[in-house]
XYZ file of C-alpha atoms in Angstrom:
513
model
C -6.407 -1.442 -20.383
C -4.455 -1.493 -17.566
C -1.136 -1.654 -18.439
C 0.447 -1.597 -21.866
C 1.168 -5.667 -21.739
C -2.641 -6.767 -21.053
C -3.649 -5.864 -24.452
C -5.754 -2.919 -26.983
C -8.618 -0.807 -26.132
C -10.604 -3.577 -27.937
C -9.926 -6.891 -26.870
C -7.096 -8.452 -24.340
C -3.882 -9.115 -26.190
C -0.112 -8.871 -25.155
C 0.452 -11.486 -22.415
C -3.628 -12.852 -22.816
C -3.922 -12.353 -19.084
C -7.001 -10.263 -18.766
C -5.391 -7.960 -16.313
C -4.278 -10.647 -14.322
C -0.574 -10.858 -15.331
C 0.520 -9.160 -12.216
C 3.208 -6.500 -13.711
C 1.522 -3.624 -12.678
C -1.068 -2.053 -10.515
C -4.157 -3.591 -12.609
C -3.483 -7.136 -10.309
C -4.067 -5.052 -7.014
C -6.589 -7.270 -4.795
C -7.852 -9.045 -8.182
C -9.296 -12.479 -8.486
C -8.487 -14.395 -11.548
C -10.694 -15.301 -14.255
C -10.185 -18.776 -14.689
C -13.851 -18.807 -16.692
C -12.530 -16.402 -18.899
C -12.204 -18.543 -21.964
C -15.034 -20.704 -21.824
C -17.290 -20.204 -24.484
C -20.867 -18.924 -24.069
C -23.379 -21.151 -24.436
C -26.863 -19.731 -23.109
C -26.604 -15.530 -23.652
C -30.246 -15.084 -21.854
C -28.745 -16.533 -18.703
C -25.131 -14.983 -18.936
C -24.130 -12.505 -15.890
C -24.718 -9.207 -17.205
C -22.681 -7.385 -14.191
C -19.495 -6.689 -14.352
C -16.673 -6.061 -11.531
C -15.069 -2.625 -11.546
C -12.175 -1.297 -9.810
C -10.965 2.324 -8.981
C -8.428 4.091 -7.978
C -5.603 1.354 -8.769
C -8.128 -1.534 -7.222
C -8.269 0.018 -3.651
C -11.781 0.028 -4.398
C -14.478 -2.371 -6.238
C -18.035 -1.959 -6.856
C -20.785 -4.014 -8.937
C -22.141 -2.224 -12.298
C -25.102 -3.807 -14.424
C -24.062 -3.951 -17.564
C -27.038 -2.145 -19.328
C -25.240 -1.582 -23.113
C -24.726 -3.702 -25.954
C -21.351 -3.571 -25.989
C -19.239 -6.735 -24.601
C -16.650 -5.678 -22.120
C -13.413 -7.495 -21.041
C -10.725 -7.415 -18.352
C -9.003 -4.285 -18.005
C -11.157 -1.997 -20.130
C -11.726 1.397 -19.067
C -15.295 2.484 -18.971
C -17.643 5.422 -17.698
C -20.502 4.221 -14.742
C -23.427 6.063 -12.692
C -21.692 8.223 -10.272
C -23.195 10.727 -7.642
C -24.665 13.385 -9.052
C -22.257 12.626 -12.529
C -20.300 10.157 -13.648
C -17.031 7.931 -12.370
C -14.598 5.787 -14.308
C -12.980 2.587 -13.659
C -11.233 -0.550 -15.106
C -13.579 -3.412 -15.547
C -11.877 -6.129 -13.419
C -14.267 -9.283 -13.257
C -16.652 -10.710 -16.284
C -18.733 -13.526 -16.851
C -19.812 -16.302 -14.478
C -16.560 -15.184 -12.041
C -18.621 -12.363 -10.792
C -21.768 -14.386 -9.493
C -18.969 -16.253 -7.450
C -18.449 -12.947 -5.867
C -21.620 -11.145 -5.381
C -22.398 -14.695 -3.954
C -19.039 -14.340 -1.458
C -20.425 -10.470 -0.836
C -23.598 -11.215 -0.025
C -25.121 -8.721 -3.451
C -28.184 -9.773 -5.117
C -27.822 -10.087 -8.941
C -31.363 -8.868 -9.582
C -30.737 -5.491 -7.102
C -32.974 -2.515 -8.464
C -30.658 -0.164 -6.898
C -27.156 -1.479 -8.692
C -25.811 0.857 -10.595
C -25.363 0.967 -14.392
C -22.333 1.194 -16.527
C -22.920 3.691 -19.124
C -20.359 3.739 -22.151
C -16.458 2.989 -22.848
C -14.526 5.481 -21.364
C -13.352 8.351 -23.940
C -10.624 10.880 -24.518
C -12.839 13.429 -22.874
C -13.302 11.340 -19.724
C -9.878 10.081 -18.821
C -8.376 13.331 -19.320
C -11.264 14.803 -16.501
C -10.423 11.275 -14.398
C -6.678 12.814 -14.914
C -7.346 16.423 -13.851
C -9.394 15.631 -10.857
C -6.501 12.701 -9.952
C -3.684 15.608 -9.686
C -5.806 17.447 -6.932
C -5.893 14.474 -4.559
C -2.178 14.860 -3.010
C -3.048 18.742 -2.866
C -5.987 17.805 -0.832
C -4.606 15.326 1.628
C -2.007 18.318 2.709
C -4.976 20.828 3.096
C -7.496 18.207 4.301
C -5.109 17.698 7.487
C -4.069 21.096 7.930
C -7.878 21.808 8.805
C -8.093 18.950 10.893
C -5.322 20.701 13.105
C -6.550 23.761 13.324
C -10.118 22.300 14.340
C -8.279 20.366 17.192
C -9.654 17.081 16.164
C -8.863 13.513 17.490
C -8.095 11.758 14.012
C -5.654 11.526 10.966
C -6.891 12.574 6.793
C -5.021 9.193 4.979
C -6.332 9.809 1.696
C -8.706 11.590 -0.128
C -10.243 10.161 -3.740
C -12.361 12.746 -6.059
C -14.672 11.151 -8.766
C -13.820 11.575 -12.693
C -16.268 14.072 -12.782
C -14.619 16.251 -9.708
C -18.187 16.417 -8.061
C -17.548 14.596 -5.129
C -14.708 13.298 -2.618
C -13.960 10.990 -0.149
C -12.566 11.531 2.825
C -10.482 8.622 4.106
C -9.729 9.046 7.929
C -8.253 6.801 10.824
C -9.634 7.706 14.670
C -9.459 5.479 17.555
C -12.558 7.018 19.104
C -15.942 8.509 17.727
C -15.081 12.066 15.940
C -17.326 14.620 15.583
C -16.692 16.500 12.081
C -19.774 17.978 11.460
C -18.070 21.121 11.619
C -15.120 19.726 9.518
C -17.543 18.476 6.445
C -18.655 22.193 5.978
C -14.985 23.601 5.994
C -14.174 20.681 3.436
C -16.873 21.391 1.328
C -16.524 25.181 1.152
C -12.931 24.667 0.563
C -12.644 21.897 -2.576
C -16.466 23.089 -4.129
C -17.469 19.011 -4.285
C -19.777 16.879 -1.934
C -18.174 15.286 0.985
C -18.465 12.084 1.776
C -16.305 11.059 5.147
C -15.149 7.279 5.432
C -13.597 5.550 8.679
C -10.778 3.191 8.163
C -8.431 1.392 10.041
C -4.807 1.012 10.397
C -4.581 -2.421 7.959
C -6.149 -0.716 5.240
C -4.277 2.347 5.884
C -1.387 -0.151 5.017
C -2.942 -1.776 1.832
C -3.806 1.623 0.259
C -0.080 3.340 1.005
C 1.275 -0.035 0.194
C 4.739 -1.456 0.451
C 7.391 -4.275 1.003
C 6.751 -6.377 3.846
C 9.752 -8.313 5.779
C 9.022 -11.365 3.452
C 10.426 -8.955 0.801
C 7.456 -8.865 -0.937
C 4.625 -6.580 -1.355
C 2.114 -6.364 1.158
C -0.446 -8.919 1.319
C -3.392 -6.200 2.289
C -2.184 -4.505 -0.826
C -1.786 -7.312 -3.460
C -4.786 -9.584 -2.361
C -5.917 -9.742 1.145
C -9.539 -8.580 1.458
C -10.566 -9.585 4.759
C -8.897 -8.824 7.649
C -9.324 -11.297 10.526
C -8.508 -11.029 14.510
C -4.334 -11.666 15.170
C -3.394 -12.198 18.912
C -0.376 -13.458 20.623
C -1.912 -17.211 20.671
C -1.063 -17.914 17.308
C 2.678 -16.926 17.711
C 2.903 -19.279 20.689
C 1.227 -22.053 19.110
C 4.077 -21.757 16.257
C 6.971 -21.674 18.880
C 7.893 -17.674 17.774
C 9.554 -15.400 20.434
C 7.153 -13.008 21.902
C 8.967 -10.052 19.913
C 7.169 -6.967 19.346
C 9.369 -5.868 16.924
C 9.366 -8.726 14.680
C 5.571 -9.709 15.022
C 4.127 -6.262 13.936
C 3.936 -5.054 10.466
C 3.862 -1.759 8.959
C 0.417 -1.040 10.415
C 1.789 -1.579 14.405
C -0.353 -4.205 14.186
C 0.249 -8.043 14.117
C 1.003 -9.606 11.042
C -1.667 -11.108 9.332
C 0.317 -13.688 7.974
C 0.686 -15.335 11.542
C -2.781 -16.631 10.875
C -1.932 -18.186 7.720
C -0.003 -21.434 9.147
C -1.939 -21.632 12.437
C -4.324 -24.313 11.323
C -1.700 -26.709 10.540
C 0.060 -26.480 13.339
C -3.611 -26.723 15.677
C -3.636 -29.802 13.514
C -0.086 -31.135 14.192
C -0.971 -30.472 17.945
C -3.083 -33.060 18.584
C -1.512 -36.236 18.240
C 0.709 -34.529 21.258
C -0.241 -35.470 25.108
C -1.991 -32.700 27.415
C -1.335 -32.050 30.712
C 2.448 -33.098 30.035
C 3.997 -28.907 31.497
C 5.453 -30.633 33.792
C 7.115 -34.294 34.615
C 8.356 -35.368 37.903
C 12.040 -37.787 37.699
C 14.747 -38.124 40.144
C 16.165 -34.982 39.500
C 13.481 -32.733 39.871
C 10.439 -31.868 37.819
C 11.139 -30.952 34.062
C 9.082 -28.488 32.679
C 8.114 -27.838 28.968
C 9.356 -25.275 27.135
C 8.496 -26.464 23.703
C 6.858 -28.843 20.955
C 8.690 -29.505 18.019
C 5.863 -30.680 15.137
C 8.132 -31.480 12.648
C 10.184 -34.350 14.480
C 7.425 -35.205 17.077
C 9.505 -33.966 20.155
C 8.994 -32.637 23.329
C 11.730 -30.299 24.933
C 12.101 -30.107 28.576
C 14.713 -28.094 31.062
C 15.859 -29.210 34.544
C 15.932 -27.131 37.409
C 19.593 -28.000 38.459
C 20.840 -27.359 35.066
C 20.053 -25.260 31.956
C 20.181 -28.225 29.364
C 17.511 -28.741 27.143
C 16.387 -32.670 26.821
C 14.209 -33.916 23.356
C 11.802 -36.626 24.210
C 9.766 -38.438 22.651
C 5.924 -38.716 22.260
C 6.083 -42.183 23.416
C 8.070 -41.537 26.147
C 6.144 -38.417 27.602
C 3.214 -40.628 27.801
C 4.661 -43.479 29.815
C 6.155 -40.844 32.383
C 3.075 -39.644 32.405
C 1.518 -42.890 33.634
C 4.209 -43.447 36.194
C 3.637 -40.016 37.709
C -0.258 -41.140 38.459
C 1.005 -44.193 39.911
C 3.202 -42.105 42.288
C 6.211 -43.955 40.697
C 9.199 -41.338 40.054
C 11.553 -42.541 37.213
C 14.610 -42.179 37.405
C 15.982 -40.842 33.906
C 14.033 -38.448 31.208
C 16.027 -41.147 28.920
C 15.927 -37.960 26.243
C 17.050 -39.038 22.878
C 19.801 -37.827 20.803
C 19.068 -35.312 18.125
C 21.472 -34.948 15.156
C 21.396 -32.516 12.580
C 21.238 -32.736 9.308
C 22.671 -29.941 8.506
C 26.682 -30.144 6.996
C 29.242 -28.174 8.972
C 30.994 -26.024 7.347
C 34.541 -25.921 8.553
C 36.901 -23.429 9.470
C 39.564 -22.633 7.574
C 43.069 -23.483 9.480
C 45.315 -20.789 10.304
C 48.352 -20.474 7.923
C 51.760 -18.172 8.949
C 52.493 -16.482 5.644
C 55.301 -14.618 7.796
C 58.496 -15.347 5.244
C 56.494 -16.248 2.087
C 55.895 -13.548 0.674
C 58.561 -11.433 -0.609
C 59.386 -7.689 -1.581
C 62.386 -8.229 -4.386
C 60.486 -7.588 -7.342
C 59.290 -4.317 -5.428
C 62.525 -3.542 -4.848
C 63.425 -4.196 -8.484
C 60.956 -1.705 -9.946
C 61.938 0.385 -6.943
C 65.504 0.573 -8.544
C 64.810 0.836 -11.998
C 62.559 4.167 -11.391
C 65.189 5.590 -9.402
C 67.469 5.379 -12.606
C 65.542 6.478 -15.108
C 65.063 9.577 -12.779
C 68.934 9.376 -12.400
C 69.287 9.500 -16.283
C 66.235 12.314 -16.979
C 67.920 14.646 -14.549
C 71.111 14.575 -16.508
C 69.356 16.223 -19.435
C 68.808 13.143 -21.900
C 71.621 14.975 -24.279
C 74.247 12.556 -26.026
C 77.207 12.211 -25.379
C 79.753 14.493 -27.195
C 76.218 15.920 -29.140
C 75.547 19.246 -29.728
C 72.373 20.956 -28.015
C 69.449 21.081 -30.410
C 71.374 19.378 -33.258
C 69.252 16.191 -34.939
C 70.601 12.903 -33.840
C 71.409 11.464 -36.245
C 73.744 8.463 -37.262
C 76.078 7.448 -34.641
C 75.027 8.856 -30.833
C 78.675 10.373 -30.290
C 78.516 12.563 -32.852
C 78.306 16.485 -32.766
C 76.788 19.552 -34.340
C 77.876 23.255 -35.620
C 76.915 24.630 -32.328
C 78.994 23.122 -30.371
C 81.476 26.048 -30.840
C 80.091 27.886 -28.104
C 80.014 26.706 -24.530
C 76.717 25.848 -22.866
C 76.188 24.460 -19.139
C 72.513 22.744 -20.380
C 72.101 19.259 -20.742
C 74.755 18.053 -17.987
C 78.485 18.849 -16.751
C 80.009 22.310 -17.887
C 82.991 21.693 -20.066
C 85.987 20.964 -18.979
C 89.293 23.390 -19.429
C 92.201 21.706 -20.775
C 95.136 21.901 -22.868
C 95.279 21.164 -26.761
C 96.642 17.570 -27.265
C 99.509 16.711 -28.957
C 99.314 15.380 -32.267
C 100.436 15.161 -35.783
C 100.314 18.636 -37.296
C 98.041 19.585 -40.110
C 98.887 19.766 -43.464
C 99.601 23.707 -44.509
C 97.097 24.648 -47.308
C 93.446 25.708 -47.650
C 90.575 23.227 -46.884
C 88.801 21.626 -49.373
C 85.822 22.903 -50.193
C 82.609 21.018 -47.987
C 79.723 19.121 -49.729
C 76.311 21.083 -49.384
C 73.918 19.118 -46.789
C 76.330 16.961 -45.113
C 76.101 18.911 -42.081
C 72.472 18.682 -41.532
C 71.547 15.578 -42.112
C 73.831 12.971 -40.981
C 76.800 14.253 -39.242
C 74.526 15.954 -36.265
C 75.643 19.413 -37.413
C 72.789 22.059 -37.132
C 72.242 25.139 -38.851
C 76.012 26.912 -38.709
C 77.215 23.764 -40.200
C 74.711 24.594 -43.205
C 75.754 27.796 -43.572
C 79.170 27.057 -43.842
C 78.919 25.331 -46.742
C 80.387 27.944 -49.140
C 83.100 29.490 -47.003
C 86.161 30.824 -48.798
C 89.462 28.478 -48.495
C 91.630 29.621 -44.689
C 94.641 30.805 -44.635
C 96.924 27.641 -43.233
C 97.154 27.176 -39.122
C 100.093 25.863 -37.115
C 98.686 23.184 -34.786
C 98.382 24.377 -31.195
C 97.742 27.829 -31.858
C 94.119 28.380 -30.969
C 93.385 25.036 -29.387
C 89.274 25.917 -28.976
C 89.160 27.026 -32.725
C 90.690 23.826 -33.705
C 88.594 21.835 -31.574
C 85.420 23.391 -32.991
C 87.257 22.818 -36.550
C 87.439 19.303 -35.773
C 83.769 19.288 -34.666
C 82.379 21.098 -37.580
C 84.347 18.516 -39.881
C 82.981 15.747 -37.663
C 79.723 16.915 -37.728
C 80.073 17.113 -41.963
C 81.431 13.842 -41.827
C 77.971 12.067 -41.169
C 78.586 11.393 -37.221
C 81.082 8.407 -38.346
C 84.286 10.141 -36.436
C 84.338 11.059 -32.752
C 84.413 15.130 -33.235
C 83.225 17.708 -31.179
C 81.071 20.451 -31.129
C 79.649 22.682 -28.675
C 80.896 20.982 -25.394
C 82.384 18.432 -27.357
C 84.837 20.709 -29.007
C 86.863 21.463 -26.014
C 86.568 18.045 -24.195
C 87.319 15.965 -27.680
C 90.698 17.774 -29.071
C 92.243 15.096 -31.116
C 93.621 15.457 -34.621
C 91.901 13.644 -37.303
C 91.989 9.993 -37.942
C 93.833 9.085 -41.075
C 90.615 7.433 -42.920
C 88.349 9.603 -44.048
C 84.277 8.519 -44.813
C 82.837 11.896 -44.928
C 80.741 13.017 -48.175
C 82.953 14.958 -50.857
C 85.881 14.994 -48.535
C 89.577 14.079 -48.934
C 91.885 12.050 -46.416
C 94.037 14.505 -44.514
C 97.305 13.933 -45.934
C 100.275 12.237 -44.470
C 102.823 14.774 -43.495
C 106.311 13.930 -44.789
C-alpha cells in the first residue's frame, strides 16, 4: 500500500482513501478517484489499464492489466520492464484512467502498452529495496565523471529499475551535450543499461521537493503536471513589485503560481477605460500608476507633488472626454478612501519613576544578613556545653563544661568567685543514675559520675573554677531547670545554688544556721 493508513495488501482500509489521503508520499502528483466506489455494471466494457506510479509518483506510466486479479489504489505490483521487470504502486483504476489516457493523448487499445504481470512479492520489494540504496551512491559518482569529462551539464538524479538492469540518468543542460562518451563510462561503471533523460529546472524542483514561500509544499511536487510559460506580464497585471527575489521560486525561475490568478484579474480589467496613462487637469498631467480591481479605482500621481489621488471609473471616463474636446478640468476631484481596517492604538506612556519600591528587598536583605550574623557565632546555647544534647531548658549546661574551649563563640571570661552563702560542710548526696544525660544537658562525664564516692567538705571560695564546674555538673543533673554552668558556663555562671531544688533524687541544699 502506500502508507500504513491507506489500508492491507488486499483491499483499501484505514482512512478508505485509496491512496489519496495525502499523509504521505503515495498523494505525490495523484488525481483522485472520485469513481472509485461506483459499482460495476458492464465487466466486458470496464478499463482494464491501470495507472502506476514509481519512484514516490515522480513518475507514471500506463500498464494493461492482463491478470485476473482485481487491483486497487495503492497496491504494489510487478510490470514489463526493459529487459526484466519494474515495480510500482498502482495509482489510478477504473473509468478515472480513460479520463487520463484521454488528457495524455494514449490509446486504450495500444499493442505496444505494457503489461502488468503479478502482485509484487517478498522477493521483489526486497530487489526494488537493494537496487533503491545504490541510487544516492550513483548520483555522487555519476557527477564526478561528468567533471572529469569536462561536460556542460549537471547529474540530478539517477533511478535504477527493481530488477537493477537498467538506470536513468536524469540531467539538466542549457545547451545540446554530447555524452556519447559519458554513456559508455556509465555503463562500464554501474554494469546496467543507460538510458540518459533531459530535464529542466521546474522538475528538478518537483523531484528534490520542498516548502515553497506559501509554507506549503511545492506545487510541482504535490500536483502540478504541466508546466506553462511565466513572464513578467502577469506580475504587472496583478499590481506586484518587479522583485526578483520575491517572484522566483526554488528553481530561479518564476513562480508558477503567478499564473494561477491572472485570468481573473484579465477579467476584472475590462470593465476599466484604455488609453486613460495619462490625464491632462490644471495642474499638470496625472499619470497612472495603478488599478485597484477590488474597489474599481484608478490611482494617479502629480508632477508637482508625490500624492497619490483614487478616482473613480466614472470619473476617468468623463476626463477622458473633456481631454478630446481640448477642455482641461480643473480638479482630478479624487475621492476619499477609508479603511476598513481598526487601528490599533498605542499604548500611552506611563512614569513608573516612584512607584515601585525596594523595602521588601531591603527586608529580606536584612534578615539574611542576620541569620549570617547568628551562624557565624557558632549556633551553641547559651551557657550550654559543646556537644552536650539540648535538652530541656536552652540555658542549661553539660559535664564538659569543666574545661575551657574557645569554639562556638567568646572565650570565657576570667573573674572572681562570687560571694554567696557558704555550703553546707558534709559529703554530697549520692546522684541519680541518668539524670545527667538526658535532661539536664550533661554529656558523658556527667554519666560517669554517677557512682563517685562522697567529698571530703569544701570551704566556699577556695577553688572558685572547681566550684563552678560543681555547680554545673549539679545543674546539668538537675534536668536543665537551674541556670548552672559547665564548660564555659562554669566560670562565667559562679553563683551558689538556689534554695529549691527540682532535680531527680536530689535534696535541697540546706539552710545554714
Amino acid at each position: 500500500m502506500g502508507c500504513d493508513s491507506c489500508g492491507t495488501k488486499s483491499a483499501p482500509g484505514g482512512c478508505k482513501s485509496n491512496g489519496d489521503c495525502g499523509t504521505n508520499s503515495c498523494n505525490r502528483l495523484n488525481a483522485y478517484d472520485w469513481l472509485v466506489n461506483l459499482p460495476i455494471q458492464d465487466t466486458t466494457s470496464y478499463c482494464r489499464v491501470v495507472e502506476v506510479s514509481f519512484n514516490n509518483g515522480s513518475r507514471k506510466e500506463f500498464y494493461r492489466n492482463s491478470t485476473l486479479q482485481q487491483l486497487y489504489s495503492g497496491d504494489t505490483i510487478a510490470v514489463e520492464g526493459v529487459s526484466g521487470f519494474d515495480v510500482g504502486e498502482v495509482s489510478l483504476t477504473g473509468e478515472t484512467v480513460r479520463l487520463q489516457l484521454k488528457k495524455k493523448g494514449v490509446s486504450e487499445t495500444n499493442a505496444e502498452m505494457k503489461r502488468v504481470l503479478r502482485i509484487a512479492t517478498d522477493r521483489d520489494i526486497e530487489l526494488l529495496n537493494q537496487n533503491k540504496a545504490r541510487e544516492k551512491e550513483a548520483v555522487i559518482r555519476t557527477r564526478a565523471i561528468v567533471r572529469q569529462l569536462r561536460l556542460n551539464m549537471k547529474a540530478s538524479e539517477v533511478e535504477f529499475q527493481a530488477d537493477g538492469k537498467k538506470a536513468t540518468f536524469y540531467y539538466i543542460a542549457d545547451d545540446r551535450v554530447d555524452f556519447r562518451e559519458l554513456i559508455k563510462v556509465l555503463a562500464g561503471e554501474f554494469k546496467v543499461k543507460v538510458e540518459m533523460r533531459q530535464i529542466g529546472a521546474r522538475q528538478e524542483a518537483g523531484k528534490v521537493g520542498g516548502i515553497g514561500s506559501c509554507g506549503r509544499e511545492l506545487c510541482c511536487a504535490t500536483w502540478l503536471t504541466e508546466f506553462k510559460s511565466v513572464n513578467t506580464a502577469a506580475a504587472r497585471y496583478q499590481n506586484l513589485s518587479i522583485n526578483q527575489t520575491k517572484l522566483s521560486g526554488q528553481c530561479g525561475r518564476l513562480k508558477c503560481c503567478l499564473n494561477y490568478e491572472l485570468d481573473t484579474y484579465l477579467d476584472a480589467l475590462q470593465g476599466f477605460p484604455e488609453n486613460a496613462d495619462m490625464l491632462r487637469v490644471a495642474r499638470g498631467n496625472a499619470t497612472l500608476i495603478k488599478k485597484d480591481i477590488f474597489k474599481n479605482l484608478m490611482w494617479y500621481v502629480l508632477p508637482d507633488s508625490s500624492k497619490q489621488y483614487p478616482l473613480t471609473i466614472e470619473r476617468v471616463q468623463k476626463i477622458r472626454s473633456l481631454n478630446s474636446q481640448n477642455i482641461i478640468p480643473e480638479d482630478l476631484e479624487a475621492v476619499e478612501v477609508t479603511s476598513t481596517k481598526v487601528k490599533e492604538v498605542e499604548p500611552e506612556f506611563v512614569d513608573v519613576v516612584g512607584h515601585i519600591t525596594l523595602k521588601s528587598l531591603e527586608k529580606n536583605d536584612r534578615k539574611r544578613r542576620d541569620r549570617a550574623r547568628s551562624d557565624q557565632r557558632g549556633g551553641q546555647p547559651r551557657g550550654g556545653a559543646q556537644g552536650g544534647t539540648q535538652s530541656g531548658s536552652p540555658k542549661s549546661g553539660g559535664a564538659q563544661g569543666q574545661l575551657p574551649s574557645t569554639q562556638g563563640g567568646r572565650p570565657p571570661r576570667q573573674q572572681g568567685p562570687r560571694s554567696g552563702q557558704p555550703r553546707a560542710a558534709g559529703p554530697n548526696p549520692p546522684r541519680q543514675q541518668g539524670g545527667s544525660n538526658q535532661q539536664g544537658g550533661g554529656n558523658q562525664q556527667g554519666g560517669q559520675q554517677q557512682n563517685r564516692p562522697p567529698r571530703p567538705p569544701r570551704t566556699p571560695g577556695n577553688n572558685p573554677q572547681a566550684s563552678g564546674g560543681d555547680t554545673g555538673s549539679q545543674g546539668g543533673n538537675q534536668g536543665g531547670q537551674r541556670r548552672g554552668g559547665g564548660g564555659q558556663g562554669g566560670q562565667r555562671n559562679q553563683r551558689p545554688p538556689r534554695r529549691q531544688g527540682g532535680g531527680q533524687g536530689e535534696n535541697p541544699t540546706p539552710k545554714p544556721e
